[in-house]
mmCIF file of C-alpha atoms in Angstrom:
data_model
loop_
_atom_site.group_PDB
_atom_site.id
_atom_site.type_symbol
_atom_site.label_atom_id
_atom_site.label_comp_id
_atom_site.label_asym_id
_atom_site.label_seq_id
_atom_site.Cartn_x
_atom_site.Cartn_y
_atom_site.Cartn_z
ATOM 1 C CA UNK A 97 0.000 0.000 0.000
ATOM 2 C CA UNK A 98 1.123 3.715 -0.876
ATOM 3 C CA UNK A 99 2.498 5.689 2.018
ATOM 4 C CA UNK A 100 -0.494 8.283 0.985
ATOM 5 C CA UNK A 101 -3.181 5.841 0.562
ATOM 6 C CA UNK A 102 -2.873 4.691 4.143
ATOM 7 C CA UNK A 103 -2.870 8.105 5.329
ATOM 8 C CA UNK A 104 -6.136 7.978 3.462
ATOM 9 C CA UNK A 105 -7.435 5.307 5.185
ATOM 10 C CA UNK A 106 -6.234 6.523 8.354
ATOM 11 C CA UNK A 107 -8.026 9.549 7.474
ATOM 12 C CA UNK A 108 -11.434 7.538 6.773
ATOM 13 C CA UNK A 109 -11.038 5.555 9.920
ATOM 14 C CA UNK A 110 -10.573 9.169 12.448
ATOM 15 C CA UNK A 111 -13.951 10.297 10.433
ATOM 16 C CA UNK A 112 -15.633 7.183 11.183
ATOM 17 C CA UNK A 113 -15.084 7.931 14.792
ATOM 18 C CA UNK A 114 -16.014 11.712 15.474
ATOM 19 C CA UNK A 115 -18.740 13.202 16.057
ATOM 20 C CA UNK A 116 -19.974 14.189 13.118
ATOM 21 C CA UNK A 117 -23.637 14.037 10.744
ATOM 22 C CA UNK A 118 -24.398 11.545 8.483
ATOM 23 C CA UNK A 119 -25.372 13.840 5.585
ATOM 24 C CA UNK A 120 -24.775 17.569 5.383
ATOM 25 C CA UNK A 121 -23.789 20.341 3.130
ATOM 26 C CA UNK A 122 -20.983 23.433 2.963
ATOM 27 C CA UNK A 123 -20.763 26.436 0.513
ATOM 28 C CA UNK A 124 -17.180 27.140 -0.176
ATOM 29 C CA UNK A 125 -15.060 30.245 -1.221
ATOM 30 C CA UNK A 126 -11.856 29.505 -2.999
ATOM 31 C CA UNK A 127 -9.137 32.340 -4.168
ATOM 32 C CA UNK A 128 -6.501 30.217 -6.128
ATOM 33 C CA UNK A 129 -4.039 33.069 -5.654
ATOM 34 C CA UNK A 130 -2.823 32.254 -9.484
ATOM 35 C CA UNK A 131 -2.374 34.813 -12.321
ATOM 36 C CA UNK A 132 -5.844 35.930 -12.907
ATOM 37 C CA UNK A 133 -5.812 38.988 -9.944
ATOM 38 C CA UNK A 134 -9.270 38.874 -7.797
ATOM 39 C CA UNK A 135 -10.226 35.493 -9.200
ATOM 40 C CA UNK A 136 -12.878 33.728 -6.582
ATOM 41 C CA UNK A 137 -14.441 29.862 -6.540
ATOM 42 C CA UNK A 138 -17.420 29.687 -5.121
ATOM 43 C CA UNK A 139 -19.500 26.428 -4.401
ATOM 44 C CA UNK A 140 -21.371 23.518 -2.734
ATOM 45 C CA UNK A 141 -20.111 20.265 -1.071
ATOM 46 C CA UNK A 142 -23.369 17.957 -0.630
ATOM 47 C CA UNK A 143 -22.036 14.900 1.267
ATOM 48 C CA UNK A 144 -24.029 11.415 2.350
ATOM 49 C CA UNK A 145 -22.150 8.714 4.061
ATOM 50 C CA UNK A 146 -19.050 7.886 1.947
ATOM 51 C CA UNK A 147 -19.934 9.893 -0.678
ATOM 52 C CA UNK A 148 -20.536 13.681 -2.236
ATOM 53 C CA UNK A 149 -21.058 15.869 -5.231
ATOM 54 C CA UNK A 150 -19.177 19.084 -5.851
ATOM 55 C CA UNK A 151 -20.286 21.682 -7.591
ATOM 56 C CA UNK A 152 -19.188 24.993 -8.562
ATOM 57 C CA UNK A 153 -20.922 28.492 -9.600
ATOM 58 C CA UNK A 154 -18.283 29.672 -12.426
ATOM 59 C CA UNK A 155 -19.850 29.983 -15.769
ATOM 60 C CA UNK A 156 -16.943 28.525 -17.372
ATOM 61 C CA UNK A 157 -17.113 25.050 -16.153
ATOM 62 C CA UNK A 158 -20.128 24.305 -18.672
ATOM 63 C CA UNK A 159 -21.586 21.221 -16.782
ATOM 64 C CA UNK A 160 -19.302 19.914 -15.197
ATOM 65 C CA UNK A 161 -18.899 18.978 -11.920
ATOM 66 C CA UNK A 162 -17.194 16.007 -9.027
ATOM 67 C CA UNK A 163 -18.550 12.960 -7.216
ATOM 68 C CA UNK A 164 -16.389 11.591 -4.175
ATOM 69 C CA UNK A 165 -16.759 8.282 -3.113
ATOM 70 C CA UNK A 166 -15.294 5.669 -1.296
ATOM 71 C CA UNK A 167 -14.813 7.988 2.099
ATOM 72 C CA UNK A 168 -12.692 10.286 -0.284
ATOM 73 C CA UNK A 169 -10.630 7.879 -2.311
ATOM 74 C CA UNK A 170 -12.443 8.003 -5.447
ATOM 75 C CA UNK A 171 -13.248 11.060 -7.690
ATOM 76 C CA UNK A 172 -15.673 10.955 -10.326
ATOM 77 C CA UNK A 173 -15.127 13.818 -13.157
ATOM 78 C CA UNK A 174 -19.056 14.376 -14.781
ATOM 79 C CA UNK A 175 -19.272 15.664 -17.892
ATOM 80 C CA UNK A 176 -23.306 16.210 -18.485
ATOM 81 C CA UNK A 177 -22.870 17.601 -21.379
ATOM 82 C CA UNK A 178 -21.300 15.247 -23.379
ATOM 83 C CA UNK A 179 -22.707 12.655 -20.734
ATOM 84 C CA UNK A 180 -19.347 10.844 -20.041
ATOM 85 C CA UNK A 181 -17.555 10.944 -16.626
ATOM 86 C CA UNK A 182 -14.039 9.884 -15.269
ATOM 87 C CA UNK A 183 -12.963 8.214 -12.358
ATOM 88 C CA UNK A 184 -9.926 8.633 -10.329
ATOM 89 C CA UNK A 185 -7.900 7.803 -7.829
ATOM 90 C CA UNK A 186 -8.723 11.039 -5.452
ATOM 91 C CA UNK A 187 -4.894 11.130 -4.844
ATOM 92 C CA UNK A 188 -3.653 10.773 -7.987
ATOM 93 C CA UNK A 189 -6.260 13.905 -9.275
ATOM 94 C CA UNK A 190 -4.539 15.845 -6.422
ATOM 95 C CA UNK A 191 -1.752 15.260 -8.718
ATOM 96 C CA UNK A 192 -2.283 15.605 -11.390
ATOM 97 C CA UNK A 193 0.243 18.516 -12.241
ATOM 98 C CA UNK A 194 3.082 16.822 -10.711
ATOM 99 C CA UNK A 195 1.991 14.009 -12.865
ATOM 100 C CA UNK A 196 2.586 16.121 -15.799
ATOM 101 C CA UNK A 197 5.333 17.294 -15.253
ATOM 102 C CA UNK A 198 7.358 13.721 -14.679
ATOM 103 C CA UNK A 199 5.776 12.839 -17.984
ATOM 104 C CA UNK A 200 8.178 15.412 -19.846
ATOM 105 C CA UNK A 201 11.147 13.362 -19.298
ATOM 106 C CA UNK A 202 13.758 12.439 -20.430
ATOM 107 C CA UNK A 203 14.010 15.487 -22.173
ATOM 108 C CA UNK A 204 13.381 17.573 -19.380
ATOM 109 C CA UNK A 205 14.466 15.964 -14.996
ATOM 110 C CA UNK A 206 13.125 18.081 -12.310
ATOM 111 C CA UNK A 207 14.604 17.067 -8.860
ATOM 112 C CA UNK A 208 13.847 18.541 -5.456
ATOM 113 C CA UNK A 209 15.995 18.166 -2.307
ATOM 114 C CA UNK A 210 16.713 19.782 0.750
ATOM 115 C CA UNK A 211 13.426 20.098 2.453
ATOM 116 C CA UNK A 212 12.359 21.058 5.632
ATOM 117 C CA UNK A 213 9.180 20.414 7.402
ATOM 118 C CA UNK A 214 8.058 21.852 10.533
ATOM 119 C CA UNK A 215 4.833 22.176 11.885
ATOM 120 C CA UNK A 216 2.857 23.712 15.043
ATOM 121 C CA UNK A 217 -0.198 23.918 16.723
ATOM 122 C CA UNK A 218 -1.543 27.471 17.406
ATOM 123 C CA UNK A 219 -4.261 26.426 20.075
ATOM 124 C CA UNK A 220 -7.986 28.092 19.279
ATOM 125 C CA UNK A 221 -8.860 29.507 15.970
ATOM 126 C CA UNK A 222 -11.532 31.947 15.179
ATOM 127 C CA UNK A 223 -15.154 30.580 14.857
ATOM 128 C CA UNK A 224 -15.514 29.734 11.059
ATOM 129 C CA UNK A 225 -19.063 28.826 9.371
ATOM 130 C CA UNK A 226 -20.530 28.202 12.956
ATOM 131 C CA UNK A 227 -18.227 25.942 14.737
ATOM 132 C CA UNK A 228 -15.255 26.229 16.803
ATOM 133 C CA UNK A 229 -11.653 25.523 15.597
ATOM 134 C CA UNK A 230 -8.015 24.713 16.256
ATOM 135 C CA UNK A 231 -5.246 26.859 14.444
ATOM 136 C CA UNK A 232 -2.263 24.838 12.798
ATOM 137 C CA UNK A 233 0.778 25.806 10.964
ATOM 138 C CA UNK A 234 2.779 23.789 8.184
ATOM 139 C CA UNK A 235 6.051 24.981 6.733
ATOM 140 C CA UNK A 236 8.036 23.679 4.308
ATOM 141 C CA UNK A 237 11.019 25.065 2.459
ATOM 142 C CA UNK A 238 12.997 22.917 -0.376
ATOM 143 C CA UNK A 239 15.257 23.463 -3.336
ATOM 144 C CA UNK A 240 14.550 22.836 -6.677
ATOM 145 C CA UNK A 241 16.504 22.199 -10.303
ATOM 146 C CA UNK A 242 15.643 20.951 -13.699
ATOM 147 C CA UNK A 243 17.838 19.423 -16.080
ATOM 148 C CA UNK A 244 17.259 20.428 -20.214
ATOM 149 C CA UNK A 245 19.096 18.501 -22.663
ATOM 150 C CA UNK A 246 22.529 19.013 -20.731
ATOM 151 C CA UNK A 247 21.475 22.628 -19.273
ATOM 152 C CA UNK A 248 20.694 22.830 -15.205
ATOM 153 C CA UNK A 249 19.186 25.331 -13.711
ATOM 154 C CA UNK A 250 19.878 24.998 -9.932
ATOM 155 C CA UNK A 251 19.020 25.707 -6.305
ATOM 156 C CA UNK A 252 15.598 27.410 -7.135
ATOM 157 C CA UNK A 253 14.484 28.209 -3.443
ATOM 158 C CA UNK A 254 10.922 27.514 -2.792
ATOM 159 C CA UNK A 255 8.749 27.949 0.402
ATOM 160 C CA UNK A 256 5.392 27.568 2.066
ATOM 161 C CA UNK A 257 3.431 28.445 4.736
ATOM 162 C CA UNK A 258 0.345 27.187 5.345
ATOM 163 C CA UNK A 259 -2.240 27.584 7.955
ATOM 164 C CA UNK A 260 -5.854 25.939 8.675
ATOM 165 C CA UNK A 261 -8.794 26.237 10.638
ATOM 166 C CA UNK A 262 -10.520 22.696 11.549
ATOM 167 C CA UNK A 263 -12.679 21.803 14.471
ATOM 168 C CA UNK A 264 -11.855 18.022 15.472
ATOM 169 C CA UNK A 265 -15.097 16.746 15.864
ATOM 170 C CA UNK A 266 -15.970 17.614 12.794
ATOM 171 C CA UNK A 267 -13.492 15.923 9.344
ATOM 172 C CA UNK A 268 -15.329 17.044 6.601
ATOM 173 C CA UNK A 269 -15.444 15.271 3.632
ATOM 174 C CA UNK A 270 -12.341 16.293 1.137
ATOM 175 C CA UNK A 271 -12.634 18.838 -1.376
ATOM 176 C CA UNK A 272 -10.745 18.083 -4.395
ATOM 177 C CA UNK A 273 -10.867 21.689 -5.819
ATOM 178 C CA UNK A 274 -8.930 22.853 -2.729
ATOM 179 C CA UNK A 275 -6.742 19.770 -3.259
ATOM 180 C CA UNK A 276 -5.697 20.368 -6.845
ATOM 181 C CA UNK A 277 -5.357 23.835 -6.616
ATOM 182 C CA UNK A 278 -2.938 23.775 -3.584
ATOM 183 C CA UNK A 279 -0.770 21.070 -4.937
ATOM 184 C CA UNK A 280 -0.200 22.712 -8.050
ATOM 185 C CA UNK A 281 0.450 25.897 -6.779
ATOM 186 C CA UNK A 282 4.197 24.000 -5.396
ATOM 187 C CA UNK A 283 5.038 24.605 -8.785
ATOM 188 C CA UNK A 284 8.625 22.477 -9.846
ATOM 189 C CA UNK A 285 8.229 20.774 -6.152
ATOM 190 C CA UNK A 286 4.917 19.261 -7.423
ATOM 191 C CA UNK A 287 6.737 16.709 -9.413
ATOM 192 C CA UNK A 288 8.506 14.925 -6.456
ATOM 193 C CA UNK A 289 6.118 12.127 -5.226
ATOM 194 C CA UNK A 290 7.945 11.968 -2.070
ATOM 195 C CA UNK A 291 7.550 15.714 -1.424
ATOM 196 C CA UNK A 292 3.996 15.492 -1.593
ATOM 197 C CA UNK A 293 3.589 12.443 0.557
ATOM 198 C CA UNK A 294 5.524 14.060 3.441
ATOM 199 C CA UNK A 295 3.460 17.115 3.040
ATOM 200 C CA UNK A 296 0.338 15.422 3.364
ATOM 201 C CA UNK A 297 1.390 12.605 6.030
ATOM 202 C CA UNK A 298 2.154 16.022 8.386
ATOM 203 C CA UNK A 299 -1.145 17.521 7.611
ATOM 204 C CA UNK A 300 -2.792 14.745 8.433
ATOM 205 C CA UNK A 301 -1.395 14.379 12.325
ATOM 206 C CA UNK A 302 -2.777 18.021 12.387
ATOM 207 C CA UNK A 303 -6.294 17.865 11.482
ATOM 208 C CA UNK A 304 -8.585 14.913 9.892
ATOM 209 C CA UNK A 305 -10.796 15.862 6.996
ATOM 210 C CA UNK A 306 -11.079 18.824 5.253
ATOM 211 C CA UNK A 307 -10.476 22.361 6.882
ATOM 212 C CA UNK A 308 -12.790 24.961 7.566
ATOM 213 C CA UNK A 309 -10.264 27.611 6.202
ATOM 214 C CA UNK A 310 -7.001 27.245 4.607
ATOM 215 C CA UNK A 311 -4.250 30.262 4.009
ATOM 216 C CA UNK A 312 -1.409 29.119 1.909
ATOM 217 C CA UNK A 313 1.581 31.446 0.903
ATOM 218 C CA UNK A 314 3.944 29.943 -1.586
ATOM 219 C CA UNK A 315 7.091 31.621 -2.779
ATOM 220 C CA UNK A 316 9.728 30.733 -5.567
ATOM 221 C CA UNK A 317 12.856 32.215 -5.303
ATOM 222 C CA UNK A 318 14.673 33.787 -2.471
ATOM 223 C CA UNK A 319 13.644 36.436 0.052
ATOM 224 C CA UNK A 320 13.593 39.214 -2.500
ATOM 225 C CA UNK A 321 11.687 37.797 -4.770
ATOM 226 C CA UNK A 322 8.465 39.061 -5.664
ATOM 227 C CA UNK A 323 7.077 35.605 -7.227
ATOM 228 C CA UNK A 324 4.256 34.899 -4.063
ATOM 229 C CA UNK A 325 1.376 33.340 -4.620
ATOM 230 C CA UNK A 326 -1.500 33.558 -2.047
ATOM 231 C CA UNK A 327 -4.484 31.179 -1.630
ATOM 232 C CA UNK A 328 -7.451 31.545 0.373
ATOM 233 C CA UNK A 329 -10.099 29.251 1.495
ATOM 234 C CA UNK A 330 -12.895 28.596 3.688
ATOM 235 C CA UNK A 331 -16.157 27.505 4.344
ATOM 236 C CA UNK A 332 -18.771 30.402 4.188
ATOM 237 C CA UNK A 333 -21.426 27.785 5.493
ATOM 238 C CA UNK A 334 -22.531 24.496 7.142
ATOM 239 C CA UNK A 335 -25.837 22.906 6.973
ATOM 240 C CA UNK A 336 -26.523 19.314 8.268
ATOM 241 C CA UNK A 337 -29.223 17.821 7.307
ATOM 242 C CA UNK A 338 -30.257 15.237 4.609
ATOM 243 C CA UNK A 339 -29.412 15.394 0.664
ATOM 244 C CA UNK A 340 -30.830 13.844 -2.303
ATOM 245 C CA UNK A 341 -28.475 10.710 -2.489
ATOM 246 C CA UNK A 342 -29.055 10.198 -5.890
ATOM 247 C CA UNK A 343 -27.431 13.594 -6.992
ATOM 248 C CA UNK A 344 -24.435 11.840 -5.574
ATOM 249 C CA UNK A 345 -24.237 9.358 -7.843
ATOM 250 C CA UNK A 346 -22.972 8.779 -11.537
ATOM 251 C CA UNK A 347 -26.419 9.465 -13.765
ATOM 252 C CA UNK A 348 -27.303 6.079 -15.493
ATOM 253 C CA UNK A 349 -26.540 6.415 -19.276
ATOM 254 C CA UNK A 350 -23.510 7.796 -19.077
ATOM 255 C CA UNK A 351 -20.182 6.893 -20.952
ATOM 256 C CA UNK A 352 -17.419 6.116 -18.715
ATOM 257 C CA UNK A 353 -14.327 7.880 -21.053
ATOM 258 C CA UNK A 354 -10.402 7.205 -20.529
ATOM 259 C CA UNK A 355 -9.860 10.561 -22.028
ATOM 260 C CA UNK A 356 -8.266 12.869 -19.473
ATOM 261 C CA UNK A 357 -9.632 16.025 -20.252
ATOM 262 C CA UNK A 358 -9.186 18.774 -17.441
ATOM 263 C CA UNK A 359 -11.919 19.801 -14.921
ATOM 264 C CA UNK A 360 -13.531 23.099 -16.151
ATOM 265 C CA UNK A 361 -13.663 25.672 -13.055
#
């Protein structure tokens, strides 16, 4: 079993034992921090048991949207327009970048090394969407190159501090918008598997689920540089309470595809 996939499961199990509803909802507001200045993510988690739909309100995602299932492990990409979907390993669409980017070799070698890790608790958070939450802190700073046909560029600094909001009794069901969008944001770091793994085994001795609010700064380069990227995250608003459990699952009809097209937002 993959280091990461029994975090998952540890993950899973922790849910299994708080104290938290069966069914529920939470509206979502997502900043990427990327290129595109002011640019805001706005949408609706709708969870039952092991499963939930995601869905966004940007008018460029067409009609698409995400199913989770399997406590988290599974995510379903639906395409209602063209009525096909595709399933993943939720994991491996966190990924999906660094995934990318090991694809371009042999041509092109990224490598990452030298990283540090630290974390810290920061005892009571503010009150977020309605329920009370602990404060944590991850850091992490690492060194990157890339190797092009015989050319190196080396020791590109990188950093990242990231803080969340998450009240124990309560792991919400994963979010794989905020998942994607925070692992690609590590930019050349992305593409080291063990990098990632480390990252998310620390995370998850800090708080189980999903957060309640996430603040990520990222930087590439050294102290002086100006390349930061800010992301910003948090739930707006919790609802428990019973959903339609049939919105949470793949419509029948529909084409399962092997095509990996890219999740409109």
């Amino acid at each position: 079993m993959r280091p990461l996939a029994a975090v998952t499961l540890l993950l899973a199990a922790s849910a299994a034992g708080a104290q938290a509803p069966r069914a529920y909802s939470y509206d979502f507001r997502l900043e990427p921090g990327g290129k595109k200045e002011h640019e805001v993510i706005r949408g609706t988690v709708r969870v039952s048991g092991t499963r939930a739909r995601v869905d966004t309100d940007e008018r460029d995602n067409g009609d698409d949207y995400l199913l989770v299932a399997d406590g988290g492990r599974t995510v379903y990409v639906v395409h209602a327009d063209t009525k096909t979907y595709e399933q993943h390993d939720a994991d491996d669409f966190a990924r999906v970048v660094g995934t990318a980017m090991r694809a371009v070799g042999p041509v092109v070698k990224f490598s990452v090394k030298d990283v540090r890790l630290d974390s810290a608790r920061l005892g009571a958070g503010t009150t977020i969407a309605g329920r009370r939450t602990e404060r944590v802190q991850l850091r992490q700073h690492w060194r990157t190159s890339i190797r092009v046909m015989g050319f190196t560029k080396d020791d590109m600094t990188g950093s990242a501090v990231s803080e969340y909001w998450a009240d124990p009794s309560l792991p919400l069901m994963r979010n794989p918008l905020l998942d994607i969008i925070s692992t690609s944001l590590l930019a050349l770091a992305a593409s080291d598997e063990d990098f990632l793994e480390q990252g998310d085994a620390a995370k998850a001795k800090l708080f189980r689920g999903s957060p309640l609010k996430a603040d990520i700064r990222m930087r590439v380069g050294g102290d002086d540089s100006d390349d930061d990227t800010h992301l910003r995250y948090e739930v707006t608003r919790f609802t428990p309470g019973a959903v339609n459990a049939a919105d949470l699952e793949v419509p029948r009809g529909y084409r399962r595809t092997s095509e990996k097209s890219t999740f409109r937002m």
